[in-house]
mmCIF file of C-alpha atoms (C1' of nucleotides) in Angstrom:
data_model
loop_
_atom_site.group_PDB
_atom_site.id
_atom_site.type_symbol
_atom_site.label_atom_id
_atom_site.label_comp_id
_atom_site.label_asym_id
_atom_site.label_seq_id
_atom_site.Cartn_x
_atom_site.Cartn_y
_atom_site.Cartn_z
ATOM 1 C CA MET A 157 73.234 46.739 -173.156
ATOM 2 C CA HIS A 158 70.952 49.353 -171.756
ATOM 3 C CA LYS A 159 70.842 53.079 -171.079
ATOM 4 C CA ILE A 160 70.870 54.126 -167.425
ATOM 5 C CA LYS A 161 67.907 56.023 -165.898
ATOM 6 C CA PRO A 162 68.858 59.293 -164.875
ATOM 7 C CA ALA A 163 69.933 59.344 -161.531
ATOM 8 C CA GLN A 164 66.826 59.547 -159.195
ATOM 9 C CA THR A 165 67.130 62.119 -156.363
ATOM 10 C CA ILE A 166 68.498 60.149 -153.602
ATOM 11 C CA SER A 167 66.268 59.110 -150.814
ATOM 12 C CA SER A 168 67.086 60.255 -146.884
ATOM 13 C CA ALA A 169 67.158 56.463 -146.088
ATOM 14 C CA ALA A 170 70.053 56.009 -148.587
ATOM 15 C CA ILE A 171 71.842 59.158 -147.438
ATOM 16 C CA GLY A 172 71.844 57.453 -143.918
ATOM 17 C CA ARG A 173 73.388 54.335 -145.367
ATOM 18 C CA ALA A 174 75.910 56.359 -147.285
ATOM 19 C CA LEU A 175 76.856 57.980 -144.216
ATOM 20 C CA ASP A 176 77.307 54.987 -142.239
ATOM 21 C CA GLN A 177 79.558 53.806 -144.907
ATOM 22 C CA LEU A 178 81.708 56.790 -144.678
ATOM 23 C CA ARG A 179 81.642 56.607 -140.951
ATOM 24 C CA THR A 180 83.187 53.177 -141.239
ATOM 25 C CA VAL A 181 85.837 54.195 -143.653
ATOM 26 C CA VAL A 182 86.715 57.152 -141.517
ATOM 27 C CA LYS A 183 86.900 54.863 -138.666
ATOM 28 C CA GLN A 184 88.918 52.286 -140.247
ATOM 29 C CA ARG A 185 91.399 54.957 -141.181
ATOM 30 C CA GLY A 186 91.809 56.394 -137.838
ATOM 31 C CA LEU A 187 90.076 59.802 -138.708
ATOM 32 C CA LYS A 188 87.828 61.719 -136.555
ATOM 33 C CA SER A 189 84.297 62.484 -137.581
ATOM 34 C CA SER A 190 83.261 65.829 -138.776
ATOM 35 C CA ALA A 191 79.934 67.684 -139.445
ATOM 36 C CA VAL A 192 81.600 69.381 -142.270
ATOM 37 C CA ARG A 193 82.596 66.433 -143.861
ATOM 38 C CA GLU A 194 79.280 64.694 -143.456
ATOM 39 C CA THR A 195 77.233 67.824 -144.950
ATOM 40 C CA VAL A 196 79.678 67.825 -147.907
ATOM 41 C CA ALA A 197 78.857 64.100 -148.598
ATOM 42 C CA GLU A 198 75.113 64.742 -148.294
ATOM 43 C CA VAL A 199 74.992 67.591 -150.566
ATOM 44 C CA ALA A 200 77.063 65.929 -152.956
ATOM 45 C CA LEU A 201 75.032 63.017 -152.810
ATOM 46 C CA ARG A 202 71.767 64.994 -153.259
ATOM 47 C CA ARG A 203 73.263 66.537 -156.286
ATOM 48 C CA PRO A 204 71.760 64.846 -159.543
ATOM 49 C CA GLY A 205 74.197 64.354 -162.564
ATOM 50 C CA HIS A 206 77.642 65.359 -162.867
ATOM 51 C CA PHE A 207 79.201 68.248 -161.150
ATOM 52 C CA SER A 208 82.479 70.124 -160.648
ATOM 53 C CA VAL A 209 84.040 70.981 -157.274
ATOM 54 C CA ASP A 210 82.902 74.472 -157.921
ATOM 55 C CA ASP A 211 79.367 73.262 -158.433
ATOM 56 C CA LEU A 212 79.586 71.589 -155.201
ATOM 57 C CA VAL A 213 81.286 74.574 -153.315
ATOM 58 C CA SER A 214 78.330 76.803 -154.708
ATOM 59 C CA ASP A 215 75.728 74.198 -153.502
ATOM 60 C CA LEU A 216 77.138 74.101 -150.295
ATOM 61 C CA ARG A 217 76.950 77.821 -150.084
ATOM 62 C CA SER A 218 73.511 78.169 -151.230
ATOM 63 C CA SER A 219 72.411 75.486 -149.022
ATOM 64 C CA GLY A 220 72.796 77.910 -145.977
ATOM 65 C CA VAL A 221 74.192 74.831 -143.778
ATOM 66 C CA ILE A 222 77.766 75.303 -144.183
ATOM 67 C CA ASP A 223 80.081 77.477 -146.291
ATOM 68 C CA ALA A 224 82.747 75.200 -146.630
ATOM 69 C CA HIS A 225 86.155 76.370 -148.225
ATOM 70 C CA PRO A 226 87.062 75.050 -151.579
ATOM 71 C CA ALA A 227 90.268 73.616 -150.048
ATOM 72 C CA THR A 228 88.334 71.703 -147.702
ATOM 73 C CA VAL A 229 86.002 70.402 -150.164
ATOM 74 C CA TYR A 230 89.279 69.448 -152.278
ATOM 75 C CA ARG A 231 90.296 67.614 -149.353
ATOM 76 C CA VAL A 232 87.087 65.683 -148.561
ATOM 77 C CA LEU A 233 86.322 64.540 -151.905
ATOM 78 C CA PRO A 234 89.064 61.878 -152.288
ATOM 79 C CA LEU A 235 87.652 60.095 -149.089
ATOM 80 C CA LEU A 236 83.993 60.314 -150.365
ATOM 81 C CA VAL A 237 85.342 58.560 -153.605
ATOM 82 C CA GLU A 238 87.284 55.994 -151.330
ATOM 83 C CA ALA A 239 84.271 55.328 -149.401
ATOM 84 C CA GLY A 240 82.203 54.654 -152.592
ATOM 85 C CA LEU A 241 79.982 57.727 -152.406
ATOM 86 C CA LEU A 242 81.082 59.473 -155.295
ATOM 87 C CA GLN A 243 83.166 58.685 -158.387
ATOM 88 C CA LEU A 244 85.212 60.774 -160.678
ATOM 89 C CA THR A 245 83.879 60.888 -164.179
ATOM 90 C CA LEU A 246 83.924 62.881 -167.522
ATOM 91 C CA ILE A 247 87.647 63.133 -167.819
ATOM 92 C CA SER A 248 87.328 64.234 -171.347
ATOM 93 C CA THR A 249 85.929 67.457 -170.811
ATOM 94 C CA GLY A 250 89.568 68.415 -169.395
ATOM 95 C CA ASP A 251 88.511 71.302 -167.349
ATOM 96 C CA GLY A 252 88.514 70.449 -163.926
ATOM 97 C CA ALA A 253 87.250 67.297 -162.061
ATOM 98 C CA ARG A 254 83.779 66.130 -162.353
ATOM 99 C CA TYR A 255 82.091 63.820 -159.770
ATOM 100 C CA GLU A 256 78.832 61.965 -159.515
ATOM 101 C CA ARG A 257 77.282 60.021 -157.187
ATOM 102 C CA ALA A 258 78.286 56.370 -157.188
ATOM 103 C CA PHE A 259 76.522 55.095 -154.121
ATOM 104 C CA GLU A 260 73.759 52.684 -154.892
ATOM 105 C CA ARG A 261 74.014 53.516 -158.359
ATOM 106 C CA GLU A 262 74.529 51.219 -161.222
ATOM 107 C CA HIS A 263 77.934 51.131 -162.955
ATOM 108 C CA HIS A 264 77.949 52.966 -166.210
ATOM 109 C CA ASP A 265 80.043 54.823 -168.520
ATOM 110 C CA HIS A 266 79.532 57.852 -170.636
ATOM 111 C CA LEU A 267 78.708 58.848 -174.438
ATOM 112 C CA VAL A 268 79.544 62.589 -174.859
ATOM 113 C CA CYS A 269 78.603 64.797 -177.551
ATOM 114 C CA THR A 270 81.534 67.014 -178.236
ATOM 115 C CA SER A 271 79.511 69.634 -179.864
ATOM 116 C CA CYS A 272 76.731 70.264 -177.505
ATOM 117 C CA GLY A 273 78.195 68.541 -174.495
ATOM 118 C CA LYS A 274 75.124 66.204 -174.047
ATOM 119 C CA VAL A 275 75.969 63.121 -171.948
ATOM 120 C CA VAL A 276 74.280 59.729 -172.376
ATOM 121 C CA GLU A 277 74.778 57.124 -169.686
ATOM 122 C CA PHE A 278 74.995 53.431 -170.592
ATOM 123 C CA CYS A 279 75.928 50.332 -169.269
ATOM 124 C CA PHE A 280 77.497 47.499 -171.267
ATOM 125 C CA GLU A 281 77.937 44.274 -169.540
ATOM 126 C CA ALA A 282 79.575 42.876 -172.545
ATOM 127 C CA ILE A 283 82.289 45.460 -172.632
ATOM 128 C CA GLU A 284 83.013 45.250 -168.808
ATOM 129 C CA LEU A 285 83.450 41.352 -169.317
ATOM 130 C CA LEU A 286 85.766 41.878 -172.073
ATOM 131 C CA GLN A 287 87.721 44.352 -169.868
ATOM 132 C CA ARG A 288 88.204 41.843 -167.217
ATOM 133 C CA ASP A 289 89.575 39.361 -169.802
ATOM 134 C CA ILE A 290 92.211 41.626 -171.110
ATOM 135 C CA CYS A 291 93.637 42.330 -167.591
ATOM 136 C CA GLU A 292 93.635 38.750 -166.912
ATOM 137 C CA ARG A 293 95.769 37.957 -169.912
ATOM 138 C CA PHE A 294 98.238 40.606 -169.036
ATOM 139 C CA GLY A 295 98.300 39.564 -165.317
ATOM 140 C CA PHE A 296 96.768 42.571 -164.065
ATOM 141 C CA GLU A 297 94.127 42.782 -161.235
ATOM 142 C CA LEU A 298 91.598 45.223 -162.752
ATOM 143 C CA THR A 299 90.562 47.948 -160.190
ATOM 144 C CA GLY A 300 88.872 50.405 -162.447
ATOM 145 C CA HIS A 301 88.687 52.070 -165.855
ATOM 146 C CA ILE A 302 88.147 55.113 -167.570
ATOM 147 C CA HIS A 303 85.669 54.765 -170.667
ATOM 148 C CA GLU A 304 84.181 57.649 -172.492
ATOM 149 C CA LEU A 305 82.869 57.506 -176.086
ATOM 150 C CA LEU A 306 83.084 60.776 -177.824
ATOM 151 C CA GLY A 307 80.911 61.710 -180.736
ATOM 152 C CA VAL A 308 78.340 64.102 -182.120
ATOM 153 C CA CYS A 309 74.624 63.470 -181.389
ATOM 154 C CA LYS A 310 72.017 63.508 -183.930
ATOM 155 C CA GLU A 311 70.970 67.050 -183.119
ATOM 156 C CA CYS A 312 74.274 68.811 -183.402
ATOM 157 C CA ARG A 313 74.705 66.744 -186.809
ATOM 158 C CA THR A 314 71.501 68.061 -188.416
ATOM 159 C CA THR A 315 72.333 71.451 -186.941
ATOM 160 C CA ASP A 316 75.864 71.827 -188.017
ATOM 161 C CA ALA A 317 74.532 70.793 -191.613
ATOM 162 C CA VAL A 318 73.549 74.152 -191.986
ATOM 163 C CA THR A 319 76.857 75.548 -191.059
ATOM 164 C CA MET B 278 92.615 40.774 -178.866
ATOM 165 C CA HIS B 279 96.169 41.277 -179.107
ATOM 166 C CA LYS B 280 99.037 43.056 -177.544
ATOM 167 C CA ILE B 281 100.661 45.954 -179.498
ATOM 168 C CA LYS B 282 104.282 45.724 -180.430
ATOM 169 C CA PRO B 283 106.172 48.585 -178.842
ATOM 170 C CA ALA B 284 105.928 51.522 -181.275
ATOM 171 C CA GLN B 285 109.170 51.119 -183.718
ATOM 172 C CA THR B 286 111.387 54.032 -184.584
ATOM 173 C CA ILE B 287 109.577 55.464 -187.166
ATOM 174 C CA SER B 288 111.227 55.479 -190.721
ATOM 175 C CA SER B 289 112.326 58.678 -192.383
ATOM 176 C CA ALA B 290 110.083 57.619 -195.292
ATOM 177 C CA ALA B 291 107.085 57.663 -192.951
ATOM 178 C CA ILE B 292 108.265 61.031 -191.389
ATOM 179 C CA GLY B 293 108.026 62.212 -194.972
ATOM 180 C CA ARG B 294 104.471 60.948 -195.428
ATOM 181 C CA ALA B 295 103.573 62.318 -192.188
ATOM 182 C CA LEU B 296 104.895 65.514 -193.224
ATOM 183 C CA ASP B 297 103.003 65.540 -196.392
ATOM 184 C CA GLN B 298 99.930 64.814 -194.270
ATOM 185 C CA LEU B 299 100.401 67.650 -192.243
ATOM 186 C CA ARG B 300 101.135 69.902 -195.047
ATOM 187 C CA THR B 301 97.869 68.997 -196.554
ATOM 188 C CA VAL B 302 96.162 69.932 -193.456
ATOM 189 C CA VAL B 303 97.978 73.053 -193.116
ATOM 190 C CA LYS B 304 96.919 74.134 -196.603
ATOM 191 C CA GLN B 305 93.282 73.030 -196.061
ATOM 192 C CA ARG B 306 93.093 75.505 -193.371
ATOM 193 C CA GLY B 307 94.880 78.301 -195.057
ATOM 194 C CA LEU B 308 97.907 78.335 -192.524
ATOM 195 C CA LYS B 309 101.233 78.871 -193.737
ATOM 196 C CA SER B 310 104.046 76.581 -193.639
ATOM 197 C CA SER B 311 106.724 76.718 -190.968
ATOM 198 C CA ALA B 312 109.778 75.040 -190.205
ATOM 199 C CA VAL B 313 109.356 75.119 -186.667
ATOM 200 C CA ARG B 314 106.370 73.476 -186.710
ATOM 201 C CA GLU B 315 107.581 70.501 -189.047
ATOM 202 C CA THR B 316 110.739 70.126 -186.797
ATOM 203 C CA VAL B 317 108.125 69.845 -183.749
ATOM 204 C CA ALA B 318 106.308 67.306 -185.799
ATOM 205 C CA GLU B 319 109.264 65.222 -186.504
ATOM 206 C CA VAL B 320 110.821 65.065 -183.293
ATOM 207 C CA ALA B 321 107.492 64.093 -181.849
ATOM 208 C CA LEU B 322 107.002 61.332 -184.294
ATOM 209 C CA ARG B 323 110.616 59.999 -183.597
ATOM 210 C CA ARG B 324 109.755 59.980 -179.931
ATOM 211 C CA PRO B 325 109.122 56.569 -178.864
ATOM 212 C CA GLY B 326 106.236 55.889 -176.452
ATOM 213 C CA HIS B 327 104.335 58.269 -174.583
ATOM 214 C CA PHE B 328 105.562 61.731 -173.769
ATOM 215 C CA SER B 329 104.484 65.067 -171.943
ATOM 216 C CA VAL B 330 104.665 68.270 -173.527
ATOM 217 C CA ASP B 331 107.784 69.152 -171.289
ATOM 218 C CA ASP B 332 109.454 65.746 -172.601
ATOM 219 C CA LEU B 333 109.080 66.861 -176.282
ATOM 220 C CA VAL B 334 110.411 70.389 -175.234
ATOM 221 C CA SER B 335 113.436 68.969 -173.937
ATOM 222 C CA ASP B 336 113.858 66.817 -176.809
ATOM 223 C CA LEU B 337 113.572 69.768 -179.339
ATOM 224 C CA ARG B 338 115.969 71.531 -177.060
ATOM 225 C CA SER B 339 118.619 68.534 -177.019
ATOM 226 C CA SER B 340 118.101 67.868 -180.685
ATOM 227 C CA GLY B 341 120.015 71.067 -181.212
ATOM 228 C CA VAL B 342 118.050 71.924 -184.444
ATOM 229 C CA ILE B 343 115.529 74.435 -182.740
ATOM 230 C CA ASP B 344 114.911 75.473 -179.355
ATOM 231 C CA ALA B 345 110.987 75.732 -179.433
ATOM 232 C CA HIS B 346 109.257 77.731 -176.838
ATOM 233 C CA PRO B 347 106.962 75.783 -174.532
ATOM 234 C CA ALA B 348 104.114 78.088 -175.721
ATOM 235 C CA THR B 349 104.854 77.311 -179.328
ATOM 236 C CA VAL B 350 104.903 73.490 -178.767
ATOM 237 C CA TYR B 351 101.417 73.898 -177.050
ATOM 238 C CA ARG B 352 100.269 75.777 -180.045
ATOM 239 C CA VAL B 353 101.544 73.362 -182.638
ATOM 240 C CA LEU B 354 100.264 70.066 -180.800
ATOM 241 C CA PRO B 355 96.782 70.394 -181.454
ATOM 242 C CA LEU B 356 97.538 70.775 -185.151
ATOM 243 C CA LEU B 357 99.401 67.656 -185.050
ATOM 244 C CA VAL B 358 96.566 65.800 -183.459
ATOM 245 C CA GLU B 359 94.071 67.039 -186.020
ATOM 246 C CA ALA B 360 96.450 65.992 -188.852
ATOM 247 C CA GLY B 361 96.413 62.543 -187.235
ATOM 248 C CA LEU B 362 100.154 62.722 -186.406
ATOM 249 C CA LEU B 363 99.588 62.299 -182.825
ATOM 250 C CA GLN B 364 97.050 61.366 -180.244
ATOM 251 C CA LEU B 365 96.438 62.469 -176.808
ATOM 252 C CA THR B 366 96.461 59.414 -174.300
ATOM 253 C CA LEU B 367 97.003 58.197 -170.980
ATOM 254 C CA ILE B 368 94.447 60.684 -169.295
ATOM 255 C CA SER B 369 94.427 58.860 -165.808
ATOM 256 C CA THR B 370 97.614 60.098 -165.041
ATOM 257 C CA GLY B 371 96.331 63.409 -164.409
ATOM 258 C CA ASP B 372 99.543 65.383 -164.268
ATOM 259 C CA GLY B 373 99.595 66.984 -167.691
ATOM 260 C CA ALA B 374 98.617 66.014 -171.175
ATOM 261 C CA ARG B 375 100.478 62.866 -172.601
ATOM 262 C CA TYR B 376 100.829 62.231 -176.515
ATOM 263 C CA GLU B 377 102.002 59.442 -178.683
ATOM 264 C CA ARG B 378 102.525 58.884 -182.395
ATOM 265 C CA ALA B 379 99.296 57.888 -184.160
ATOM 266 C CA PHE B 380 100.499 58.046 -187.792
ATOM 267 C CA GLU B 381 100.921 54.798 -189.279
ATOM 268 C CA ARG B 382 100.301 52.922 -186.089
ATOM 269 C CA GLU B 383 97.779 50.575 -185.090
ATOM 270 C CA HIS B 384 94.876 51.961 -183.108
ATOM 271 C CA HIS B 385 95.051 50.719 -179.556
ATOM 272 C CA ASP B 386 94.192 51.419 -175.906
ATOM 273 C CA HIS B 387 95.886 51.145 -172.549
ATOM 274 C CA LEU B 388 96.371 49.206 -169.557
ATOM 275 C CA VAL B 389 97.864 51.130 -166.699
ATOM 276 C CA CYS B 390 99.464 49.754 -163.443
ATOM 277 C CA THR B 391 98.350 52.365 -160.895
ATOM 278 C CA SER B 392 101.189 51.123 -158.535
ATOM 279 C CA CYS B 393 104.138 51.037 -160.894
ATOM 280 C CA GLY B 394 102.812 53.356 -163.817
ATOM 281 C CA LYS B 395 103.581 50.189 -166.217
ATOM 282 C CA VAL B 396 101.614 50.773 -169.303
ATOM 283 C CA VAL B 397 100.328 47.807 -171.747
ATOM 284 C CA GLU B 398 99.058 48.799 -175.132
ATOM 285 C CA PHE B 399 96.504 46.412 -176.482
ATOM 286 C CA CYS B 400 94.066 46.194 -179.322
ATOM 287 C CA PHE B 401 90.447 44.651 -178.797
ATOM 288 C CA GLU B 402 88.559 44.861 -182.003
ATOM 289 C CA ALA B 403 85.675 43.304 -180.267
ATOM 290 C CA ILE B 404 85.375 46.409 -178.084
ATOM 291 C CA GLU B 405 85.714 48.872 -180.727
ATOM 292 C CA LEU B 406 82.794 47.116 -182.425
ATOM 293 C CA LEU B 407 80.602 47.407 -179.508
ATOM 294 C CA GLN B 408 81.481 51.029 -178.873
ATOM 295 C CA ARG B 409 80.191 51.657 -182.492
ATOM 296 C CA ASP B 410 77.276 49.894 -181.842
ATOM 297 C CA ILE B 411 76.435 51.945 -178.508
ATOM 298 C CA CYS B 412 76.866 55.156 -180.389
ATOM 299 C CA GLU B 413 74.497 53.834 -183.364
ATOM 300 C CA ARG B 414 71.885 53.265 -180.768
ATOM 301 C CA PHE B 415 71.847 56.489 -179.167
ATOM 302 C CA GLY B 416 72.207 58.265 -182.644
ATOM 303 C CA PHE B 417 75.903 59.536 -182.135
ATOM 304 C CA GLU B 418 78.445 59.616 -184.326
ATOM 305 C CA LEU B 419 81.388 58.183 -183.034
ATOM 306 C CA THR B 420 84.550 60.493 -183.302
ATOM 307 C CA GLY B 421 86.874 59.145 -180.812
ATOM 308 C CA HIS B 422 87.113 57.612 -177.205
ATOM 309 C CA ILE B 423 88.953 57.389 -174.405
ATOM 310 C CA HIS B 424 89.727 53.751 -172.767
ATOM 311 C CA GLU B 425 91.950 53.209 -170.152
ATOM 312 C CA LEU B 426 92.011 50.170 -167.803
ATOM 313 C CA LEU B 427 93.485 50.740 -164.620
ATOM 314 C CA GLY B 428 94.695 47.790 -162.366
ATOM 315 C CA VAL B 429 97.767 46.377 -160.533
ATOM 316 C CA CYS B 430 100.398 44.306 -162.376
ATOM 317 C CA LYS B 431 101.385 41.059 -161.293
ATOM 318 C CA GLU B 432 105.046 42.307 -160.001
ATOM 319 C CA CYS B 433 103.301 45.012 -157.868
ATOM 320 C CA ARG B 434 100.854 42.519 -156.505
ATOM 321 C CA THR B 435 103.544 40.090 -155.141
ATOM 322 C CA THR B 436 105.753 42.969 -154.246
ATOM 323 C CA ASP B 437 102.909 44.798 -152.315
ATOM 324 C CA ALA B 438 101.976 41.552 -150.381
ATOM 325 C CA VAL B 439 105.059 42.038 -148.305
ATOM 326 C CA THR B 440 104.019 45.599 -147.317
ATOM 327 C "C1'" DC C 137 96.614 66.192 -124.827
ATOM 328 C "C1'" DT C 138 97.488 64.445 -128.873
ATOM 329 C "C1'" DT C 139 95.721 64.121 -133.423
ATOM 330 C "C1'" DC C 140 92.752 65.504 -136.845
ATOM 331 C "C1'" DC C 141 89.982 69.066 -139.320
ATOM 332 C "C1'" DT C 142 89.358 73.759 -141.276
ATOM 333 C "C1'" DG C 143 89.721 78.211 -143.321
ATOM 334 C "C1'" DC C 144 92.861 80.919 -145.302
ATOM 335 C "C1'" DA C 145 96.568 82.618 -148.252
ATOM 336 C "C1'" DA C 146 99.927 81.364 -150.893
ATOM 337 C "C1'" DA C 147 102.179 78.348 -153.924
ATOM 338 C "C1'" DG C 148 102.305 74.956 -157.580
ATOM 339 C "C1'" DG C 149 101.966 72.991 -162.222
ATOM 340 C "C1'" DC C 150 100.087 72.875 -166.639
ATOM 341 C "C1'" DT C 151 98.238 75.541 -170.276
ATOM 342 C "C1'" DT C 152 96.708 79.759 -172.693
ATOM 343 C "C1'" DT C 153 96.849 84.732 -174.075
ATOM 344 C "C1'" DG C 154 98.255 89.412 -175.560
ATOM 345 C "C1'" DC C 155 101.803 91.491 -177.611
ATOM 346 C "C1'" DA C 156 105.439 92.649 -180.874
ATOM 347 C "C1'" DA C 157 108.897 90.859 -184.061
ATOM 348 C "C1'" DA C 158 109.865 88.033 -187.577
ATOM 349 C "C1'" DG C 159 108.382 84.632 -191.268
ATOM 350 C "C1'" DC C 160 105.615 83.181 -195.177
ATOM 351 C "C1'" DT C 161 102.781 83.821 -199.654
ATOM 352 C "C1'" DA D 206 101.007 94.063 -197.496
ATOM 353 C "C1'" DG D 207 98.490 91.243 -195.043
ATOM 354 C "C1'" DC D 208 98.348 87.152 -193.080
ATOM 355 C "C1'" DT D 209 100.268 83.525 -189.697
ATOM 356 C "C1'" DT D 210 103.837 82.149 -186.371
ATOM 357 C "C1'" DT D 211 107.053 82.358 -182.886
ATOM 358 C "C1'" DG D 212 109.108 83.843 -178.388
ATOM 359 C "C1'" DC D 213 108.529 86.069 -174.284
ATOM 360 C "C1'" DA D 214 106.143 87.240 -170.270
ATOM 361 C "C1'" DA D 215 102.199 87.403 -167.830
ATOM 362 C "C1'" DA D 216 97.868 85.863 -166.622
ATOM 363 C "C1'" DG D 217 94.524 81.835 -165.780
ATOM 364 C "C1'" DC D 218 92.713 77.869 -163.858
ATOM 365 C "C1'" DC D 219 92.385 74.266 -161.084
ATOM 366 C "C1'" DT D 220 94.638 71.996 -157.196
ATOM 367 C "C1'" DT D 221 97.484 71.374 -153.555
ATOM 368 C "C1'" DT D 222 100.163 72.729 -149.403
ATOM 369 C "C1'" DG D 223 101.719 75.249 -145.158
ATOM 370 C "C1'" DC D 224 100.183 77.192 -141.083
ATOM 371 C "C1'" DA D 225 97.166 78.326 -136.917
ATOM 372 C "C1'" DG D 226 93.255 78.123 -134.558
ATOM 373 C "C1'" DG D 227 89.407 74.815 -133.382
ATOM 374 C "C1'" DA D 228 87.166 70.252 -132.785
ATOM 375 C "C1'" DA D 229 87.115 65.431 -131.616
ATOM 376 C "C1'" DG D 230 88.827 61.437 -129.206
#
DNA sequence: CTTCCTGCAAAGGCTTTGCAAAGCT
DNA sequence: AGCTTTGCAAAGCCTTTGCAGGAAG
């Protein structure tokens, strides 16, 4: 088991590879290329950490490159997920979808402090294996999982003790 | 690891214990007792399987006992969760919250078929232990978790093969 | 020229909130 | 009396959808 290092700023070369991968998916699905879609992809990939749709829309606006409409972003995001550039995450927060870069990043799950919102990313191979095990036993083909641990971090525990 | 047996219809005695537990929490929090709240609790507890807020509202209506307003149910549910009678589940479906009985039931997680929606409940002690492990290492006190495995069941795989 | 993409506005679905009446202690 | 609870309606929030113009193949 190990902690995941914070997502590094993605390199331009990686962005290129990601866009190539996106183009492949676009072609496969008989879609057309689009500058807007690629800009959304690039800005999303460059954003460190977890972000909401709104965060991304703001980033796009402040990037000055394009000012994509939220509806457009909502339409583009599923494709970026399908293409493996992003992944949905942090389901437990409830308020709206959160995404993070998945392209050329290690798979990981999340440990969330329900008090201050702090998020720790971790990778636990043993659990992944067990998950596959379970699926096999029930005849399922595992395609994904949601795994979030909820707790209270040390700082919040000591702070709340005062309360 | 083992499969969880389908939730049995809850006994009247268990309902009594659950309501007692609810009353304790109500008292602790300085709230007042309420027949509506207890009826919501009872109907929710009697409902087998996973249900949406709307399901519960319908059940209440058709029960003929009370016709609770959805807003009331929305207000009562968090308390029932806090009191340990219910728990939130099946986050992955996205469309609205799902609950299920937690009172006097074995803890378990879910394996969901993304094709037909079938849900298998399982209990895997090893994973629970590992989760606690992870939390400790990061100084978190584990208070809960979301763990859903997504996959495609055998039936759907063979059916889709035709497609 | 056909199909997809985009922006806009509107609708949708779930959930929360403000208010006044009713209920509990 | 003073508090909580309830029903109702309205608002909120995130997200999806229909439509018309523009872009891509």
